[in-house]
């Protein structure tokens, strides 16, 4: 197992030659997603990548704080302009990214699963090692900023539990065979590139891209009795039954009805109380 210091944009660009338009590494920023939203408005190219050694205002879904300590994780955002993908299918990019992160974890000997809609959990206690945020950008051209925060090195004792009480963990803490962040970034961006191209060619349909079965296989949420908390304060409780081709969760509730739950409309999905 090896560890290195700062990430090197030149090394990453060489390893990922031809896959991305540009790859930039910065020492510190507020939020890589926010930076790429600004870059998108200025005409940045499809498949522009920004990685930060540290984020001071990193966020996840619903503006939740994402802890981004310097030099310990991968904080990466990708600007995508997937022309031809319907707006309704853009949310499934989080599924694509989740699969890419899980594949990297597996390649490093880490047991990892997916928690709908945007978390990657690792280890026997199913602690959170990665979070994903896909944000559509208003404009004439379909544009999405896809952000991934992946904990690589040990987090220390001051990282709080995430929403819903999920404890935080890292690849290193779960026995990863490699903790060189540049190597892991290269693997992650390579895997995401391959999966995203399949997704894009399929018009954003997970089923047509051949990704829906994989997500169902690795989604730990499926088969659980869950409580879904909604923004208006209401909730629904039922069995997480399936994921549809657009990446939305289908929940069977008492009485035989099935509800489709959209990621953008969810505050929390947690195990239902017995």
PDB file of C-alpha atoms in Angstrom:
ATOM      1  CA  UNK A   1       0.000   0.000   0.000  1.00  0.00           C
ATOM      2  CA  UNK A   2       1.371   3.396  -0.928  1.00  0.00           C
ATOM      3  CA  UNK A   3       0.546   6.974  -0.065  1.00  0.00           C
ATOM      4  CA  UNK A   4       1.585  10.126  -1.884  1.00  0.00           C
ATOM      5  CA  UNK A   5       1.411  13.835  -1.263  1.00  0.00           C
ATOM      6  CA  UNK A   6      -0.360  16.373  -3.441  1.00  0.00           C
ATOM      7  CA  UNK A   7      -2.299  15.345  -6.520  1.00  0.00           C
ATOM      8  CA  UNK A   8      -0.630  16.165  -9.820  1.00  0.00           C
ATOM      9  CA  UNK A   9      -2.741  17.378 -12.746  1.00  0.00           C
ATOM     10  CA  UNK A  10      -0.037  16.446 -15.261  1.00  0.00           C
ATOM     11  CA  UNK A  11       0.119  12.854 -14.037  1.00  0.00           C
ATOM     12  CA  UNK A  12      -3.664  12.553 -14.125  1.00  0.00           C
ATOM     13  CA  UNK A  13      -3.946  14.130 -17.581  1.00  0.00           C
ATOM     14  CA  UNK A  14      -1.370  11.698 -18.936  1.00  0.00           C
ATOM     15  CA  UNK A  15      -3.113   8.693 -17.386  1.00  0.00           C
ATOM     16  CA  UNK A  16      -6.520   9.830 -18.663  1.00  0.00           C
ATOM     17  CA  UNK A  17      -5.403  11.039 -22.087  1.00  0.00           C
ATOM     18  CA  UNK A  18      -8.337  11.621 -24.421  1.00  0.00           C
ATOM     19  CA  UNK A  19     -11.051  10.896 -21.862  1.00  0.00           C
ATOM     20  CA  UNK A  20     -11.574  14.438 -20.572  1.00  0.00           C
ATOM     21  CA  UNK A  21     -11.284  17.919 -22.082  1.00  0.00           C
ATOM     22  CA  UNK A  22      -9.245  19.367 -19.220  1.00  0.00           C
ATOM     23  CA  UNK A  23      -8.194  18.279 -15.738  1.00  0.00           C
ATOM     24  CA  UNK A  24      -7.307  20.915 -13.165  1.00  0.00           C
ATOM     25  CA  UNK A  25      -6.140  20.420  -9.576  1.00  0.00           C
ATOM     26  CA  UNK A  26      -6.371  23.290  -7.091  1.00  0.00           C
ATOM     27  CA  UNK A  27      -4.994  23.479  -3.560  1.00  0.00           C
ATOM     28  CA  UNK A  28      -8.184  24.794  -1.992  1.00  0.00           C
ATOM     29  CA  UNK A  29     -11.596  26.082  -2.985  1.00  0.00           C
ATOM     30  CA  UNK A  30     -15.018  26.544  -1.492  1.00  0.00           C
ATOM     31  CA  UNK A  31     -16.776  23.958  -3.645  1.00  0.00           C
ATOM     32  CA  UNK A  32     -15.678  22.272  -6.860  1.00  0.00           C
ATOM     33  CA  UNK A  33     -19.309  22.012  -7.970  1.00  0.00           C
ATOM     34  CA  UNK A  34     -19.817  25.744  -7.458  1.00  0.00           C
ATOM     35  CA  UNK A  35     -16.644  26.510  -9.395  1.00  0.00           C
ATOM     36  CA  UNK A  36     -17.752  24.392 -12.344  1.00  0.00           C
ATOM     37  CA  UNK A  37     -21.204  25.983 -12.348  1.00  0.00           C
ATOM     38  CA  UNK A  38     -19.441  29.296 -12.913  1.00  0.00           C
ATOM     39  CA  UNK A  39     -17.201  27.722 -15.549  1.00  0.00           C
ATOM     40  CA  UNK A  40     -20.236  26.293 -17.337  1.00  0.00           C
ATOM     41  CA  UNK A  41     -21.769  29.757 -17.608  1.00  0.00           C
ATOM     42  CA  UNK A  42     -18.544  30.915 -19.259  1.00  0.00           C
ATOM     43  CA  UNK A  43     -18.637  28.139 -21.849  1.00  0.00           C
ATOM     44  CA  UNK A  44     -16.399  25.457 -20.336  1.00  0.00           C
ATOM     45  CA  UNK A  45     -16.205  22.295 -22.427  1.00  0.00           C
ATOM     46  CA  UNK A  46     -18.020  19.027 -21.934  1.00  0.00           C
ATOM     47  CA  UNK A  47     -16.014  16.696 -19.663  1.00  0.00           C
ATOM     48  CA  UNK A  48     -14.119  19.407 -17.810  1.00  0.00           C
ATOM     49  CA  UNK A  49     -12.728  18.087 -14.509  1.00  0.00           C
ATOM     50  CA  UNK A  50     -11.855  20.032 -11.354  1.00  0.00           C
ATOM     51  CA  UNK A  51     -10.234  18.412  -8.312  1.00  0.00           C
ATOM     52  CA  UNK A  52      -9.472  20.156  -5.023  1.00  0.00           C
ATOM     53  CA  UNK A  53      -7.027  19.138  -2.329  1.00  0.00           C
ATOM     54  CA  UNK A  54      -9.396  20.797   0.138  1.00  0.00           C
ATOM     55  CA  UNK A  55     -12.914  22.199   0.097  1.00  0.00           C
ATOM     56  CA  UNK A  56     -13.908  24.802   2.646  1.00  0.00           C
ATOM     57  CA  UNK A  57     -17.608  24.839   1.735  1.00  0.00           C
ATOM     58  CA  UNK A  58     -18.230  21.397   0.262  1.00  0.00           C
ATOM     59  CA  UNK A  59     -21.886  20.404   0.143  1.00  0.00           C
ATOM     60  CA  UNK A  60     -23.988  17.352  -0.536  1.00  0.00           C
ATOM     61  CA  UNK A  61     -27.659  16.946  -1.254  1.00  0.00           C
ATOM     62  CA  UNK A  62     -29.994  19.636   0.103  1.00  0.00           C
ATOM     63  CA  UNK A  63     -26.989  21.900   0.912  1.00  0.00           C
ATOM     64  CA  UNK A  64     -25.688  19.556   3.633  1.00  0.00           C
ATOM     65  CA  UNK A  65     -22.088  20.050   4.669  1.00  0.00           C
ATOM     66  CA  UNK A  66     -19.522  17.583   3.333  1.00  0.00           C
ATOM     67  CA  UNK A  67     -16.322  17.408   5.360  1.00  0.00           C
ATOM     68  CA  UNK A  68     -13.372  17.833   2.967  1.00  0.00           C
ATOM     69  CA  UNK A  69     -10.132  17.853   5.008  1.00  0.00           C
ATOM     70  CA  UNK A  70      -6.955  18.728   3.151  1.00  0.00           C
ATOM     71  CA  UNK A  71      -5.080  15.891   1.516  1.00  0.00           C
ATOM     72  CA  UNK A  72      -7.230  13.062   2.836  1.00  0.00           C
ATOM     73  CA  UNK A  73      -9.820  12.513   0.138  1.00  0.00           C
ATOM     74  CA  UNK A  74     -10.818  13.029  -3.465  1.00  0.00           C
ATOM     75  CA  UNK A  75     -13.066  16.018  -4.065  1.00  0.00           C
ATOM     76  CA  UNK A  76     -13.787  15.971  -7.775  1.00  0.00           C
ATOM     77  CA  UNK A  77     -16.409  17.512 -10.033  1.00  0.00           C
ATOM     78  CA  UNK A  78     -17.049  16.868 -13.718  1.00  0.00           C
ATOM     79  CA  UNK A  79     -18.890  19.241 -16.047  1.00  0.00           C
ATOM     80  CA  UNK A  80     -20.987  17.258 -18.506  1.00  0.00           C
ATOM     81  CA  UNK A  81     -22.997  18.407 -21.506  1.00  0.00           C
ATOM     82  CA  UNK A  82     -24.925  15.242 -22.429  1.00  0.00           C
ATOM     83  CA  UNK A  83     -26.901  16.460 -25.418  1.00  0.00           C
ATOM     84  CA  UNK A  84     -29.795  14.194 -26.277  1.00  0.00           C
ATOM     85  CA  UNK A  85     -30.409  13.004 -22.721  1.00  0.00           C
ATOM     86  CA  UNK A  86     -33.923  14.027 -21.572  1.00  0.00           C
ATOM     87  CA  UNK A  87     -34.050  16.212 -18.483  1.00  0.00           C
ATOM     88  CA  UNK A  88     -36.043  13.529 -16.643  1.00  0.00           C
ATOM     89  CA  UNK A  89     -33.095  11.117 -16.973  1.00  0.00           C
ATOM     90  CA  UNK A  90     -30.356  13.454 -15.743  1.00  0.00           C
ATOM     91  CA  UNK A  91     -30.818  12.397 -12.129  1.00  0.00           C
ATOM     92  CA  UNK A  92     -29.621   8.891 -12.944  1.00  0.00           C
ATOM     93  CA  UNK A  93     -26.087  10.270 -13.303  1.00  0.00           C
ATOM     94  CA  UNK A  94     -25.786   9.806  -9.540  1.00  0.00           C
ATOM     95  CA  UNK A  95     -26.395   6.107 -10.085  1.00  0.00           C
ATOM     96  CA  UNK A  96     -23.657   6.004 -12.740  1.00  0.00           C
ATOM     97  CA  UNK A  97     -21.199   7.750 -10.415  1.00  0.00           C
ATOM     98  CA  UNK A  98     -22.130   5.472  -7.522  1.00  0.00           C
ATOM     99  CA  UNK A  99     -21.374   2.416  -9.608  1.00  0.00           C
ATOM    100  CA  UNK A 100     -17.996   3.883 -10.607  1.00  0.00           C
ATOM    101  CA  UNK A 101     -17.051   4.566  -6.973  1.00  0.00           C
ATOM    102  CA  UNK A 102     -18.163   1.098  -5.879  1.00  0.00           C
ATOM    103  CA  UNK A 103     -16.080  -0.509  -8.626  1.00  0.00           C
ATOM    104  CA  UNK A 104     -12.996   1.407  -7.471  1.00  0.00           C
ATOM    105  CA  UNK A 105     -13.574   0.343  -3.875  1.00  0.00           C
ATOM    106  CA  UNK A 106     -13.923  -3.281  -4.944  1.00  0.00           C
ATOM    107  CA  UNK A 107     -10.698  -3.064  -6.995  1.00  0.00           C
ATOM    108  CA  UNK A 108      -8.954  -1.968  -3.775  1.00  0.00           C
ATOM    109  CA  UNK A 109     -10.308  -4.871  -1.755  1.00  0.00           C
ATOM    110  CA  UNK A 110     -12.969  -2.816   0.041  1.00  0.00           C
ATOM    111  CA  UNK A 111     -16.472  -4.221   0.484  1.00  0.00           C
ATOM    112  CA  UNK A 112     -18.843  -1.446  -0.613  1.00  0.00           C
ATOM    113  CA  UNK A 113     -22.518  -1.089  -1.426  1.00  0.00           C
ATOM    114  CA  UNK A 114     -24.801   1.703  -2.603  1.00  0.00           C
ATOM    115  CA  UNK A 115     -27.427   3.520  -0.571  1.00  0.00           C
ATOM    116  CA  UNK A 116     -30.066   5.220  -2.677  1.00  0.00           C
ATOM    117  CA  UNK A 117     -29.911   7.937  -3.847  1.00  0.00           C
ATOM    118  CA  UNK A 118     -26.312   9.114  -3.548  1.00  0.00           C
ATOM    119  CA  UNK A 119     -24.182   7.389  -0.902  1.00  0.00           C
ATOM    120  CA  UNK A 120     -21.512   4.700  -1.033  1.00  0.00           C
ATOM    121  CA  UNK A 121     -21.194   2.660   2.160  1.00  0.00           C
ATOM    122  CA  UNK A 122     -18.198   0.535   3.075  1.00  0.00           C
ATOM    123  CA  UNK A 123     -17.174  -2.084   5.588  1.00  0.00           C
ATOM    124  CA  UNK A 124     -19.178  -4.449   7.783  1.00  0.00           C
ATOM    125  CA  UNK A 125     -20.813  -1.544   9.626  1.00  0.00           C
ATOM    126  CA  UNK A 126     -21.865   0.110   6.337  1.00  0.00           C
ATOM    127  CA  UNK A 127     -20.366   3.498   7.141  1.00  0.00           C
ATOM    128  CA  UNK A 128     -20.364   6.280   4.556  1.00  0.00           C
ATOM    129  CA  UNK A 129     -17.190   6.595   2.499  1.00  0.00           C
ATOM    130  CA  UNK A 130     -18.495   8.635  -0.446  1.00  0.00           C
ATOM    131  CA  UNK A 131     -21.240  11.050  -1.398  1.00  0.00           C
ATOM    132  CA  UNK A 132     -22.411  12.147  -4.830  1.00  0.00           C
ATOM    133  CA  UNK A 133     -24.179  15.279  -5.994  1.00  0.00           C
ATOM    134  CA  UNK A 134     -25.521  15.858  -9.518  1.00  0.00           C
ATOM    135  CA  UNK A 135     -26.782  19.368 -10.277  1.00  0.00           C
ATOM    136  CA  UNK A 136     -28.428  20.516 -13.502  1.00  0.00           C
ATOM    137  CA  UNK A 137     -27.319  23.951 -14.704  1.00  0.00           C
ATOM    138  CA  UNK A 138     -29.836  26.290 -16.310  1.00  0.00           C
ATOM    139  CA  UNK A 139     -29.054  27.336 -19.878  1.00  0.00           C
ATOM    140  CA  UNK A 140     -29.678  26.667 -23.541  1.00  0.00           C
ATOM    141  CA  UNK A 141     -27.565  23.490 -23.502  1.00  0.00           C
ATOM    142  CA  UNK A 142     -28.161  20.500 -21.242  1.00  0.00           C
ATOM    143  CA  UNK A 143     -25.467  20.753 -18.567  1.00  0.00           C
ATOM    144  CA  UNK A 144     -24.864  18.798 -15.374  1.00  0.00           C
ATOM    145  CA  UNK A 145     -22.201  19.205 -12.703  1.00  0.00           C
ATOM    146  CA  UNK A 146     -21.411  15.851 -11.117  1.00  0.00           C
ATOM    147  CA  UNK A 147     -19.562  16.001  -7.811  1.00  0.00           C
ATOM    148  CA  UNK A 148     -17.979  13.112  -5.918  1.00  0.00           C
ATOM    149  CA  UNK A 149     -16.502  13.260  -2.439  1.00  0.00           C
ATOM    150  CA  UNK A 150     -14.561  10.098  -1.594  1.00  0.00           C
ATOM    151  CA  UNK A 151     -12.779   9.557   1.723  1.00  0.00           C
ATOM    152  CA  UNK A 152      -9.426   7.892   1.055  1.00  0.00           C
ATOM    153  CA  UNK A 153      -7.157   8.336   4.099  1.00  0.00           C
ATOM    154  CA  UNK A 154      -8.168   8.039   7.778  1.00  0.00           C
ATOM    155  CA  UNK A 155     -10.523  10.833   8.822  1.00  0.00           C
ATOM    156  CA  UNK A 156      -9.491  11.368  12.423  1.00  0.00           C
ATOM    157  CA  UNK A 157     -11.871  11.737  15.342  1.00  0.00           C
ATOM    158  CA  UNK A 158     -13.561  15.059  14.592  1.00  0.00           C
ATOM    159  CA  UNK A 159     -15.618  14.155  11.524  1.00  0.00           C
ATOM    160  CA  UNK A 160     -19.294  14.111  12.554  1.00  0.00           C
ATOM    161  CA  UNK A 161     -21.823  11.516  11.488  1.00  0.00           C
ATOM    162  CA  UNK A 162     -23.744  12.388   8.357  1.00  0.00           C
ATOM    163  CA  UNK A 163     -27.486  12.951   7.889  1.00  0.00           C
ATOM    164  CA  UNK A 164     -29.480  10.078   9.317  1.00  0.00           C
ATOM    165  CA  UNK A 165     -26.662   9.220  11.708  1.00  0.00           C
ATOM    166  CA  UNK A 166     -24.429   7.480   9.167  1.00  0.00           C
ATOM    167  CA  UNK A 167     -20.912   7.192  10.558  1.00  0.00           C
ATOM    168  CA  UNK A 168     -18.078   8.269   8.260  1.00  0.00           C
ATOM    169  CA  UNK A 169     -15.268   5.990   7.119  1.00  0.00           C
ATOM    170  CA  UNK A 170     -12.535   5.891   4.491  1.00  0.00           C
ATOM    171  CA  UNK A 171     -11.026   3.406   2.070  1.00  0.00           C
ATOM    172  CA  UNK A 172      -7.881   3.199   4.209  1.00  0.00           C
ATOM    173  CA  UNK A 173      -9.878   2.435   7.340  1.00  0.00           C
ATOM    174  CA  UNK A 174     -11.572  -0.421   5.485  1.00  0.00           C
ATOM    175  CA  UNK A 175      -8.291  -2.022   4.464  1.00  0.00           C
ATOM    176  CA  UNK A 176      -7.763  -0.640   0.951  1.00  0.00           C
ATOM    177  CA  UNK A 177      -4.766  -2.172  -0.787  1.00  0.00           C
ATOM    178  CA  UNK A 178      -3.882   1.204  -2.330  1.00  0.00           C
ATOM    179  CA  UNK A 179      -4.225   4.708  -0.914  1.00  0.00           C
ATOM    180  CA  UNK A 180      -2.309   6.712  -3.510  1.00  0.00           C
ATOM    181  CA  UNK A 181      -4.928   9.348  -4.247  1.00  0.00           C
ATOM    182  CA  UNK A 182      -3.635  10.007  -7.757  1.00  0.00           C
ATOM    183  CA  UNK A 183      -3.941   6.319  -8.619  1.00  0.00           C
ATOM    184  CA  UNK A 184      -7.425   6.153  -7.126  1.00  0.00           C
ATOM    185  CA  UNK A 185      -8.458   9.334  -8.958  1.00  0.00           C
ATOM    186  CA  UNK A 186      -7.240   7.827 -12.219  1.00  0.00           C
ATOM    187  CA  UNK A 187      -9.197   4.622 -11.618  1.00  0.00           C
ATOM    188  CA  UNK A 188     -12.307   6.539 -10.621  1.00  0.00           C
ATOM    189  CA  UNK A 189     -12.273   8.907 -13.585  1.00  0.00           C
ATOM    190  CA  UNK A 190     -11.524   6.057 -15.992  1.00  0.00           C
ATOM    191  CA  UNK A 191     -14.407   3.986 -14.679  1.00  0.00           C
ATOM    192  CA  UNK A 192     -16.795   6.918 -14.632  1.00  0.00           C
ATOM    193  CA  UNK A 193     -15.842   7.857 -18.186  1.00  0.00           C
ATOM    194  CA  UNK A 194     -16.659   4.378 -19.456  1.00  0.00           C
ATOM    195  CA  UNK A 195     -19.975   4.119 -17.617  1.00  0.00           C
ATOM    196  CA  UNK A 196     -21.055   7.688 -18.459  1.00  0.00           C
ATOM    197  CA  UNK A 197     -20.442   7.126 -22.183  1.00  0.00           C
ATOM    198  CA  UNK A 198     -22.700   4.065 -22.069  1.00  0.00           C
ATOM    199  CA  UNK A 199     -25.325   6.067 -20.157  1.00  0.00           C
ATOM    200  CA  UNK A 200     -25.139   8.961 -22.624  1.00  0.00           C
ATOM    201  CA  UNK A 201     -25.471   6.726 -25.692  1.00  0.00           C
ATOM    202  CA  UNK A 202     -28.549   5.161 -24.079  1.00  0.00           C
ATOM    203  CA  UNK A 203     -30.200   8.572 -23.622  1.00  0.00           C
ATOM    204  CA  UNK A 204     -29.802   8.385 -19.863  1.00  0.00           C
ATOM    205  CA  UNK A 205     -31.706   5.100 -19.547  1.00  0.00           C
ATOM    206  CA  UNK A 206     -29.981   2.859 -17.013  1.00  0.00           C
ATOM    207  CA  UNK A 207     -31.710  -0.181 -18.476  1.00  0.00           C
ATOM    208  CA  UNK A 208     -30.618   0.487 -22.051  1.00  0.00           C
ATOM    209  CA  UNK A 209     -27.089   1.261 -20.851  1.00  0.00           C
ATOM    210  CA  UNK A 210     -26.937  -2.130 -19.130  1.00  0.00           C
ATOM    211  CA  UNK A 211     -26.423  -0.495 -15.728  1.00  0.00           C
ATOM    212  CA  UNK A 212     -29.776  -1.019 -14.027  1.00  0.00           C
ATOM    213  CA  UNK A 213     -29.103  -4.642 -13.121  1.00  0.00           C
ATOM    214  CA  UNK A 214     -25.746  -3.720 -11.568  1.00  0.00           C
ATOM    215  CA  UNK A 215     -27.297  -0.982  -9.470  1.00  0.00           C
ATOM    216  CA  UNK A 216     -30.067  -3.278  -8.276  1.00  0.00           C
ATOM    217  CA  UNK A 217     -27.447  -5.879  -7.346  1.00  0.00           C
ATOM    218  CA  UNK A 218     -25.372  -3.511  -5.235  1.00  0.00           C
ATOM    219  CA  UNK A 219     -28.081  -1.244  -3.801  1.00  0.00           C
ATOM    220  CA  UNK A 220     -28.388  -2.088  -0.108  1.00  0.00           C
ATOM    221  CA  UNK A 221     -31.582  -0.025   0.137  1.00  0.00           C
ATOM    222  CA  UNK A 222     -33.590  -2.531  -1.895  1.00  0.00           C
ATOM    223  CA  UNK A 223     -35.484  -5.071   0.165  1.00  0.00           C
ATOM    224  CA  UNK A 224     -35.378  -2.896   3.287  1.00  0.00           C
ATOM    225  CA  UNK A 225     -38.344  -1.490   5.118  1.00  0.00           C
ATOM    226  CA  UNK A 226     -37.697   2.244   4.828  1.00  0.00           C
ATOM    227  CA  UNK A 227     -39.077   5.555   5.968  1.00  0.00           C
ATOM    228  CA  UNK A 228     -38.871   8.232   3.290  1.00  0.00           C
ATOM    229  CA  UNK A 229     -38.964  11.770   4.667  1.00  0.00           C
ATOM    230  CA  UNK A 230     -40.293  14.410   2.277  1.00  0.00           C
ATOM    231  CA  UNK A 231     -39.662  18.186   2.210  1.00  0.00           C
ATOM    232  CA  UNK A 232     -43.169  19.079   3.388  1.00  0.00           C
ATOM    233  CA  UNK A 233     -42.591  17.187   6.635  1.00  0.00           C
ATOM    234  CA  UNK A 234     -44.620  14.137   5.649  1.00  0.00           C
ATOM    235  CA  UNK A 235     -43.217  10.665   5.234  1.00  0.00           C
ATOM    236  CA  UNK A 236     -44.097   7.327   3.757  1.00  0.00           C
ATOM    237  CA  UNK A 237     -43.102   3.936   5.045  1.00  0.00           C
ATOM    238  CA  UNK A 238     -42.872   0.760   3.037  1.00  0.00           C
ATOM    239  CA  UNK A 239     -40.588  -1.760   1.385  1.00  0.00           C
ATOM    240  CA  UNK A 240     -37.943  -0.453  -1.016  1.00  0.00           C
ATOM    241  CA  UNK A 241     -38.934  -2.650  -3.939  1.00  0.00           C
ATOM    242  CA  UNK A 242     -37.103  -1.533  -7.066  1.00  0.00           C
ATOM    243  CA  UNK A 243     -35.154   1.125  -8.982  1.00  0.00           C
ATOM    244  CA  UNK A 244     -36.671   2.326 -12.257  1.00  0.00           C
ATOM    245  CA  UNK A 245     -34.674   3.021 -15.468  1.00  0.00           C
ATOM    246  CA  UNK A 246     -34.417   6.726 -14.538  1.00  0.00           C
ATOM    247  CA  UNK A 247     -32.839   5.845 -11.193  1.00  0.00           C
ATOM    248  CA  UNK A 248     -35.858   6.557  -8.986  1.00  0.00           C
ATOM    249  CA  UNK A 249     -36.796   4.448  -5.978  1.00  0.00           C
ATOM    250  CA  UNK A 250     -40.039   2.490  -5.988  1.00  0.00           C
ATOM    251  CA  UNK A 251     -41.577   1.844  -2.591  1.00  0.00           C
ATOM    252  CA  UNK A 252     -44.368  -0.619  -1.861  1.00  0.00           C
ATOM    253  CA  UNK A 253     -46.578   0.714   0.928  1.00  0.00           C
ATOM    254  CA  UNK A 254     -49.194  -1.104   3.020  1.00  0.00           C
ATOM    255  CA  UNK A 255     -52.342  -1.609   0.988  1.00  0.00           C
ATOM    256  CA  UNK A 256     -50.561  -2.741  -2.151  1.00  0.00           C
ATOM    257  CA  UNK A 257     -49.723   0.606  -3.757  1.00  0.00           C
ATOM    258  CA  UNK A 258     -46.321   1.352  -5.252  1.00  0.00           C
ATOM    259  CA  UNK A 259     -44.918   4.880  -5.096  1.00  0.00           C
ATOM    260  CA  UNK A 260     -42.077   6.237  -7.204  1.00  0.00           C
ATOM    261  CA  UNK A 261     -39.831   8.450  -5.104  1.00  0.00           C
ATOM    262  CA  UNK A 262     -37.707  11.080  -6.872  1.00  0.00           C
ATOM    263  CA  UNK A 263     -34.282  11.806  -5.436  1.00  0.00           C
ATOM    264  CA  UNK A 264     -34.777  15.565  -5.613  1.00  0.00           C
ATOM    265  CA  UNK A 265     -37.910  15.281  -3.467  1.00  0.00           C
ATOM    266  CA  UNK A 266     -36.323  13.278  -0.637  1.00  0.00           C
ATOM    267  CA  UNK A 267     -34.884  14.596   2.617  1.00  0.00           C
ATOM    268  CA  UNK A 268     -33.875  11.223   4.101  1.00  0.00           C
ATOM    269  CA  UNK A 269     -34.265   7.525   3.340  1.00  0.00           C
ATOM    270  CA  UNK A 270     -33.604   5.489   6.472  1.00  0.00           C
ATOM    271  CA  UNK A 271     -34.531   2.065   7.837  1.00  0.00           C
ATOM    272  CA  UNK A 272     -38.063   2.031   9.175  1.00  0.00           C
ATOM    273  CA  UNK A 273     -38.500   1.608  12.899  1.00  0.00           C
ATOM    274  CA  UNK A 274     -39.581  -1.867  13.875  1.00  0.00           C
TER     275      UNK A 274
END
